[in-house]
Amino acid sequence: MFMRLCLVLLFFILISYPLASHAQKESVAIRVDSLLNLSNQVRHHDVITAIASIELAQTLALEHHLYMHACRGYNQLGSLYLNIGFYTKSLEKFHKALALSREKSWMDLEAQALTNIGNVYYFEDSLRHALKYYEQSLSLSIRSHNKKLEARNLGNIGMVHSYLTNYTEAKQYLSHSLSLSRELKLMEGTCLNLLNLAGLYHLQNQQDSARYYYNNALELAEKLGFAQGKIYVQMGLAKVYGKLNNNSEANKLLKDALSLSKQETANNATKEILTQLGELEARNGNFKQALVYQREYSKLSDSLSTLAQHTEQQNYYSLLEAERNINENRLLKANVAARELELQASMANHQKQLALTFAAVFAVIMLICIMAFLLYHYRQSKKNHDSLQHMHAAIQAQAKELEEAYEKIRQHNIQLEGSIEERTRQLNQQNRQLIQYAFFNAHKVRGPLARILGLVNLLPKAAHQTEFQFILDRLNESANELDKVVHEINLILESKPVSQDNYN
């Protein structure tokens, strides 16, 4: 029993350690999620804080082997770099996400990374490369039944085909993406597909159809509060109005889009809007204003370069600070080592005492459980014993009754055997009487009876009285003889009467 308790205790300890480790990992996962959410909240007005939050989340995720969170962090950080125009850094993060997702066989995250890499090549105008990654992502999203990503990839492929002047394929992919987005009720995806279809009609110089789809997309973006979609719709509508020579409306739309893109820190869109505004003002002959937009474009590009340099410089200073801290730590190690050893010994002793206390408490609980089980087992055994005794007494009473019944049956069998012997004897005697009766009937009764019958036949033939009298005398003699025989038979039968009661 003691060995069994020890084994149970050991099993409980072995289970408790992984549970504690899992609880710690869950706590770190919650912290990583909170950092990633913080990055999403501040990305539009504080890019530096957003990047720092994601990098800290990445460090924690990799230290505690939370690889799925790390993969999400790579994708999120790459998207942030892509939004501010740092294509090289964005591509680096997306490729890390792609490698990690392929190593862990996470098809959804792999497809997401492929789509993001395609987006980088799209913004760099490497449309062939973008198309290759979009098609790979589409294949994976279909295999993993990720309908949302499938709709997104269909739209991206259609958009690339439209810029490659493959208008038939572009319309096919965009229409399919639009129907799938509506089926899944992906409102932002529906807005983007309407935007891309409008851009396709604009490239085909079908300005009325383009304006129709742009207006539908703008209405949906305003309804959803989809700022990024609204920016690109306004840019597209400005191109349409530019083609229709309605420069004032185009200028108004571009200025609204510029204001909104600055609020959202959408640097790629801002640079494209500034380029469009400069071209529009140049067509209108307003070269001074066009130059203002060109300078603002250059200023934004310089600020992005400065931001990149600032980020690199910050990383350099961080490395210098880390090196200085390492040198200081080397000086403090000698003083800290002893304290660490003392703390480790104290922690080990504390853990040992805690383990012993826990084992003692667990042993007491197990002992109480065992005693309760034994008490329950004893009560059940006593109850079963009383029940068996009661059944034994009932069986003994039944056995006694069976013995009495057996004795009665045995006496009755003896009586029946005597009755059978007596009845057999009577039947044998009756049989002898019947044989004797048959003898009389065959030999003594038959003779007189035959003579009587013969004489009766002769009576009508008697010619004289003498013959008639002679026949009567002979009849009388035969009748007397028959009567005598019958009397003898009755005497035989009456000497050993066989009554009906003997048969019963």
XYZ file of C-alpha atoms in Angstrom:
504
model
C 0.000 0.000 0.000
C 2.861 2.412 0.852
C 4.544 1.764 -2.497
C 1.266 2.441 -4.245
C 0.891 5.768 -2.427
C 4.455 6.730 -3.383
C 3.766 5.942 -7.030
C 0.574 8.031 -6.962
C 2.465 10.930 -5.369
C 5.246 10.719 -7.970
C 2.684 10.629 -10.772
C 0.983 13.738 -9.368
C 4.303 15.634 -9.175
C 5.189 14.665 -12.757
C 1.835 16.024 -13.934
C 2.068 19.230 -11.891
C 5.376 20.368 -13.448
C 4.135 20.439 -17.086
C 0.948 22.156 -15.912
C 2.975 24.889 -14.226
C 5.127 25.290 -17.342
C 2.000 25.480 -19.497
C 0.507 28.132 -17.200
C 3.685 30.239 -17.520
C 3.605 29.895 -21.301
C -0.056 30.961 -21.340
C 0.832 34.044 -19.291
C 3.604 34.990 -21.739
C 1.226 34.380 -24.692
C -1.271 36.835 -23.178
C 1.480 39.432 -22.806
C 2.618 38.904 -26.405
C -0.958 39.290 -27.657
C -1.348 42.523 -25.688
C 1.864 43.917 -27.240
C 0.711 43.016 -30.761
C -2.676 44.635 -30.096
C -0.931 47.762 -28.755
C 1.047 47.967 -31.991
C -2.173 47.870 -34.030
C -3.669 50.648 -31.912
C -0.726 53.087 -32.197
C 0.550 52.258 -35.710
C -1.212 55.223 -37.330
C 0.175 57.944 -35.039
C 3.296 56.431 -33.406
C 5.175 54.135 -35.751
C 8.282 53.911 -33.516
C 6.229 52.666 -30.544
C 4.384 50.197 -32.787
C 7.678 48.763 -34.094
C 9.159 48.558 -30.571
C 6.040 46.753 -29.285
C 6.196 44.144 -32.036
C 9.952 43.585 -31.573
C 9.483 43.077 -27.810
C 6.633 40.662 -28.539
C 8.905 38.819 -31.001
C 11.657 38.476 -28.370
C 9.267 37.083 -25.761
C 7.626 34.691 -28.253
C 10.956 33.240 -29.416
C 12.332 32.914 -25.870
C 9.304 30.882 -24.754
C 8.952 28.923 -28.026
C 5.638 30.558 -28.960
C 6.386 30.132 -32.645
C 2.874 30.860 -33.906
C 2.905 34.210 -32.104
C 6.382 34.855 -33.540
C 5.100 34.146 -37.059
C 2.182 36.534 -36.530
C 4.643 39.136 -35.264
C 6.816 38.811 -38.383
C 3.765 39.320 -40.626
C 2.540 42.269 -38.567
C 5.955 43.957 -38.468
C 6.389 43.420 -42.226
C 2.992 45.008 -42.868
C 3.988 47.988 -40.739
C 7.235 48.469 -42.670
C 5.333 48.070 -45.955
C 2.842 50.761 -44.953
C 5.618 53.328 -44.336
C 7.491 52.351 -47.507
C 10.412 50.304 -46.081
C 10.188 47.568 -48.703
C 13.513 45.833 -47.941
C 12.785 45.466 -44.219
C 9.205 44.453 -44.997
C 10.387 41.727 -47.386
C 12.897 40.469 -44.800
C 10.201 40.058 -42.108
C 7.749 38.395 -44.495
C 10.385 35.869 -45.608
C 11.098 35.022 -41.944
C 7.372 34.418 -41.418
C 7.311 32.269 -44.568
C 10.286 30.144 -43.436
C 8.849 29.625 -39.926
C 5.361 28.740 -41.192
C 6.822 26.224 -43.680
C 8.988 24.682 -40.941
C 5.924 24.211 -38.700
C 3.585 23.259 -41.611
C 1.102 26.073 -40.896
C -0.633 26.390 -44.237
C -2.759 29.436 -43.346
C 0.208 31.452 -42.055
C 2.331 30.339 -45.021
C -0.367 31.534 -47.438
C -0.610 34.838 -45.523
C 3.174 35.356 -45.773
C 3.112 34.611 -49.512
C 0.340 37.175 -50.013
C 2.305 39.778 -48.043
C 5.458 39.148 -50.120
C 3.350 39.564 -53.250
C 2.120 42.915 -51.875
C 5.722 44.121 -51.476
C 6.555 43.220 -55.086
C 3.311 44.867 -56.227
C 4.250 48.179 -54.581
C 7.735 47.866 -56.104
C 6.047 47.415 -59.535
C 7.534 43.901 -59.897
C 4.206 42.604 -61.133
C 5.474 39.245 -62.432
C 7.004 38.409 -59.056
C 3.877 39.609 -57.282
C 1.700 37.414 -59.513
C 3.855 34.339 -58.741
C 3.492 34.751 -54.969
C -0.234 35.555 -55.205
C -0.847 32.361 -57.207
C 1.133 30.252 -54.689
C -0.879 31.768 -51.847
C -4.144 31.132 -53.734
C -3.257 27.447 -54.164
C -2.491 27.087 -50.430
C -5.629 28.968 -49.344
C -7.782 26.650 -51.496
C -6.090 23.563 -50.015
C -6.572 24.841 -46.455
C -10.190 25.946 -47.182
C -9.377 29.528 -46.123
C -12.129 31.249 -48.106
C -11.303 34.726 -46.800
C -7.687 34.586 -47.984
C -8.816 32.899 -51.209
C -11.079 35.870 -52.002
C -8.242 38.282 -51.208
C -5.783 36.460 -53.477
C -8.281 36.299 -56.334
C -8.641 40.081 -56.109
C -4.872 40.592 -55.984
C -4.314 38.372 -59.031
C -7.034 40.197 -60.927
C -5.475 43.548 -60.020
C -2.045 42.415 -61.304
C -3.566 41.110 -64.554
C -5.294 44.451 -65.076
C -1.935 46.276 -64.896
C -0.423 43.651 -67.202
C -3.258 44.496 -69.670
C -4.663 40.956 -69.397
C -8.135 42.439 -69.098
C -10.127 39.234 -69.682
C -8.291 37.314 -66.951
C -8.409 40.358 -64.690
C -12.183 40.686 -64.975
C -12.644 36.942 -64.393
C -10.551 36.927 -61.186
C -11.998 40.187 -59.846
C -15.601 39.070 -60.477
C -14.943 35.762 -58.755
C -13.338 37.562 -55.788
C -16.265 39.989 -55.562
C -18.887 37.204 -55.526
C -16.916 35.218 -52.926
C -16.462 38.319 -50.714
C -20.187 39.017 -50.865
C -20.954 35.377 -50.095
C -18.667 35.506 -47.019
C -19.964 38.987 -46.100
C -16.416 40.407 -46.223
C -17.390 44.055 -46.557
C -13.849 45.480 -46.788
C -12.953 42.810 -49.354
C -16.094 43.700 -51.306
C -15.073 47.377 -51.224
C -11.563 46.591 -52.513
C -12.927 44.371 -55.301
C -15.301 47.120 -56.398
C -12.283 49.467 -56.364
C -10.205 47.058 -58.478
C -13.034 46.481 -60.969
C -13.381 50.255 -61.319
C -9.621 50.508 -61.939
C -9.919 47.793 -64.605
C -12.664 49.698 -66.435
C -10.591 52.869 -66.133
C -7.617 51.157 -67.809
C -9.981 49.982 -70.568
C -11.119 53.625 -70.958
C -14.685 52.747 -69.930
C -15.022 55.762 -67.639
C -18.769 55.503 -66.978
C -18.469 51.926 -65.701
C -15.363 52.898 -63.738
C -17.171 55.824 -62.106
C -20.157 53.564 -61.245
C -17.961 51.036 -59.431
C -15.860 53.757 -57.759
C -19.023 55.397 -56.386
C -20.294 52.058 -55.050
C -16.916 51.406 -53.423
C -16.836 54.933 -51.927
C -20.326 54.537 -50.495
C -19.396 51.191 -48.928
C -16.058 52.526 -47.549
C -17.818 55.497 -45.902
C -20.434 53.161 -44.452
C -17.747 50.866 -43.000
C -15.420 53.677 -41.905
C -12.754 52.001 -44.068
C -10.272 54.871 -44.334
C -7.651 53.138 -46.488
C -10.274 51.976 -48.966
C -11.755 55.463 -49.113
C -8.301 56.951 -49.888
C -7.728 54.649 -52.874
C -11.312 55.117 -54.144
C -10.865 58.880 -54.117
C -7.548 58.499 -55.955
C -9.235 56.305 -58.588
C -12.179 58.681 -58.994
C -9.723 61.543 -59.436
C -8.127 59.648 -62.344
C -11.570 59.142 -63.913
C -12.470 62.826 -63.575
C -9.042 63.703 -64.963
C -9.814 61.607 -68.050
C -13.177 63.403 -68.301
C -11.369 66.767 -68.018
C -13.172 67.599 -64.780
C -9.985 68.769 -63.075
C -11.669 70.699 -60.282
C -13.514 67.583 -59.041
C -10.337 65.531 -59.396
C -8.373 68.141 -57.417
C -10.994 68.127 -54.645
C -10.989 64.343 -54.363
C -7.179 64.181 -54.249
C -6.972 66.815 -51.530
C -9.543 64.914 -49.424
C -7.556 61.715 -49.968
C -4.301 63.497 -49.047
C -5.744 64.768 -45.785
C -7.074 61.332 -44.875
C -3.834 59.534 -45.816
C -1.827 61.887 -43.583
C -4.161 61.090 -40.695
C -3.733 57.360 -41.301
C 0.067 57.614 -41.853
C -0.392 55.812 -45.176
C 2.913 56.995 -46.659
C 2.665 54.969 -49.885
C -0.748 56.428 -50.648
C 0.420 59.928 -49.639
C 3.348 59.787 -52.053
C 1.099 58.591 -54.889
C -1.493 61.323 -54.158
C 1.203 63.995 -54.158
C 2.427 62.695 -57.514
C -1.123 62.819 -58.945
C -1.710 66.316 -57.573
C 1.578 67.540 -59.082
C 0.679 66.061 -62.478
C -2.841 67.530 -62.305
C -1.582 71.019 -61.426
C 1.036 70.795 -64.199
C -1.690 69.938 -66.749
C -3.668 72.937 -65.517
C -0.583 75.154 -66.007
C -0.225 75.780 -62.258
C 3.467 74.873 -62.145
C 4.080 76.703 -58.875
C 1.573 74.533 -57.010
C 2.915 71.477 -58.817
C 6.364 72.356 -57.485
C 4.925 72.650 -53.966
C 3.536 69.123 -54.224
C 6.842 67.888 -55.639
C 8.726 69.410 -52.706
C 6.256 67.885 -50.253
C 6.809 64.527 -51.951
C 10.602 64.943 -51.601
C 10.194 66.036 -47.994
C 8.112 62.930 -47.210
C 10.667 60.688 -48.909
C 13.452 62.407 -46.924
C 11.510 61.996 -43.688
C 11.077 58.297 -44.402
C 14.797 58.017 -45.061
C 15.460 59.929 -41.851
C 13.117 57.613 -40.014
C 14.986 54.647 -41.424
C 18.301 56.214 -40.413
C 16.868 57.011 -37.007
C 15.789 53.425 -36.601
C 19.218 52.156 -37.633
C 20.901 54.711 -35.357
C 18.659 53.719 -32.496
C 19.624 50.097 -33.026
C 23.311 51.136 -33.060
C 22.924 53.065 -29.804
C 21.092 50.102 -28.336
C 24.055 47.899 -29.225
C 26.492 50.373 -27.613
C 24.303 50.537 -24.532
C 24.144 46.762 -24.394
C 27.935 46.523 -24.694
C 28.383 49.051 -21.873
C 25.917 47.128 -19.736
C 27.835 43.923 -20.423
C 31.053 45.527 -19.208
C 29.326 46.774 -16.092
C 27.813 43.362 -15.518
C 31.239 41.766 -15.697
C 32.338 43.994 -12.829
C 29.269 43.141 -10.805
C 29.331 39.410 -11.475
C 31.840 38.662 -8.720
C 29.633 40.354 -6.102
C 26.424 38.953 -7.483
C 27.653 35.353 -7.886
C 27.812 34.663 -4.158
C 24.427 36.217 -3.625
C 23.015 34.170 -6.446
C 24.426 30.986 -4.959
C 22.884 31.870 -1.592
C 19.571 32.624 -3.242
C 19.703 29.405 -5.248
C 20.442 27.388 -2.118
C 17.664 29.176 -0.277
C 15.264 28.621 -3.164
C 16.260 24.965 -3.389
C 15.720 24.518 0.342
C 12.415 26.354 0.125
C 11.314 24.258 -2.818
C 12.370 21.114 -0.976
C 10.384 22.114 2.113
C 7.457 23.048 -0.073
C 7.661 19.708 -1.851
C 7.835 17.851 1.484
C 4.885 19.820 2.825
C 2.950 19.170 -0.320
C 3.842 15.468 -0.174
C 2.788 15.278 3.482
C -0.527 16.993 2.772
C -1.101 14.774 -0.207
C -0.206 11.670 1.843
C -2.676 12.694 4.586
C -5.384 13.261 1.988
C -4.643 9.887 0.409
C -4.665 8.212 3.856
C -8.034 9.762 4.651
C -9.353 8.604 1.311
C -8.033 5.079 1.886
C -9.556 4.952 5.405
C -12.871 6.171 4.038
C -12.676 3.529 1.339
C -11.853 0.777 3.859
C -14.710 1.888 6.144
C -17.081 1.878 3.236
C -15.782 -1.547 2.183
C -16.208 -2.877 5.777
C -19.792 -1.645 5.967
C -20.581 -3.155 2.611
C -18.973 -6.471 3.656
C -20.972 -6.525 6.915
C -24.142 -5.755 5.044
C -23.391 -8.535 2.562
C -22.559 -10.937 5.452
C -25.902 -10.265 7.183
C -27.680 -10.760 3.903
C -25.860 -14.072 3.328
C -26.766 -15.289 6.840
C -30.409 -14.457 6.244
C -30.282 -16.302 2.932
C -28.567 -19.291 4.628
C -31.336 -19.523 7.261
C -33.980 -19.334 4.546
C -32.189 -22.058 2.559
C -31.978 -24.315 5.647
C -35.732 -23.880 6.288
C -36.440 -24.707 2.673
C -34.160 -27.765 2.904
C -36.059 -28.985 5.987
C -39.375 -28.528 4.216
C -37.982 -30.431 1.228
C -36.871 -33.315 3.487
C -40.370 -33.536 5.040
C -41.958 -33.460 1.618
C -39.520 -36.149 0.457
C -40.481 -38.380 3.420
C -44.176 -37.946 2.633
C -43.542 -38.810 -0.997
C -41.517 -41.876 0.049
C -44.359 -43.125 2.340
C -46.875 -42.485 -0.398
C -44.691 -44.433 -2.847
C -44.615 -47.391 -0.394
C -48.389 -47.284 -0.114
C -48.724 -47.127 -3.855
C -46.380 -50.113 -4.279
C -48.584 -52.166 -1.846
C -51.732 -51.125 -3.650
C -50.150 -52.058 -6.964
C -49.156 -55.517 -5.668
C -52.664 -56.117 -4.313
C -54.238 -54.963 -7.531
C -51.902 -57.208 -9.529
C -52.886 -60.187 -7.418
C -56.591 -59.441 -7.897
C -56.139 -59.049 -11.632
C -54.311 -62.363 -11.849
C -57.127 -64.099 -9.947
C -59.738 -62.394 -12.099
C -57.818 -63.548 -15.152
C -57.943 -67.127 -13.921
C -61.697 -66.827 -13.328
C -62.180 -65.493 -16.837
C -60.149 -68.378 -18.266
C -62.314 -70.857 -16.273
C -65.459 -69.068 -17.450
C -64.274 -69.270 -21.017
C -63.676 -72.992 -20.549
C -67.219 -73.546 -19.262
C -68.613 -71.424 -22.031
C -66.695 -73.383 -24.664
C -67.266 -76.908 -23.384
C -70.231 -77.110 -21.020
C -72.548 -74.316 -22.107
C -72.120 -74.870 -25.810
C -73.152 -78.536 -25.803
C -76.623 -78.178 -24.195
C -77.264 -75.011 -26.116
C -76.479 -76.726 -29.418
C -78.803 -79.604 -28.619
C -81.605 -77.222 -27.676
C -81.204 -75.392 -30.961
C -81.244 -78.681 -32.895
C -84.356 -79.983 -31.115
C -86.126 -76.670 -31.661
C -85.533 -77.090 -35.374
C -86.967 -80.652 -35.246
C -90.232 -79.675 -33.501
C -92.015 -78.538 -36.632
C -91.069 -81.766 -38.357
C -92.537 -84.162 -35.691
C -95.179 -86.389 -37.386
C -96.620 -88.006 -34.289
C -97.314 -87.126 -30.785
C -94.762 -89.634 -29.618
C -91.969 -87.934 -31.567
C -93.122 -84.551 -30.362
C -93.124 -85.733 -26.782
C -89.723 -87.298 -27.201
C -88.324 -84.006 -28.543
C -89.842 -82.092 -25.576
C -88.305 -84.504 -23.122
C -84.965 -84.082 -24.733
C -85.408 -80.276 -24.690
C -86.227 -80.425 -21.018
C -83.117 -82.495 -20.283
C -80.878 -80.142 -22.303
C -82.457 -77.108 -20.593
C -81.876 -78.604 -17.148
C -78.308 -79.392 -18.096
C -77.771 -75.805 -19.349
C -79.305 -74.433 -16.150
C -76.957 -76.583 -14.112
C -73.949 -75.329 -16.057
C -75.040 -71.674 -15.644
C -75.488 -72.306 -11.926
C -71.964 -73.694 -11.710
C -70.607 -70.634 -13.565
C -72.377 -68.322 -11.125
C -70.892 -70.252 -8.246
C -67.399 -69.812 -9.722
C -67.881 -66.091 -10.252
C -69.462 -65.515 -6.858
C -66.693 -67.377 -5.036
C -64.092 -64.488 -5.834
C -66.110 -61.429 -6.671
C -64.311 -58.593 -8.546
C -65.895 -55.282 -7.638
C -65.541 -51.948 -9.392
C -63.851 -50.438 -6.330
C -60.753 -52.601 -6.845
C -60.078 -50.881 -10.138
C -60.049 -47.482 -8.432
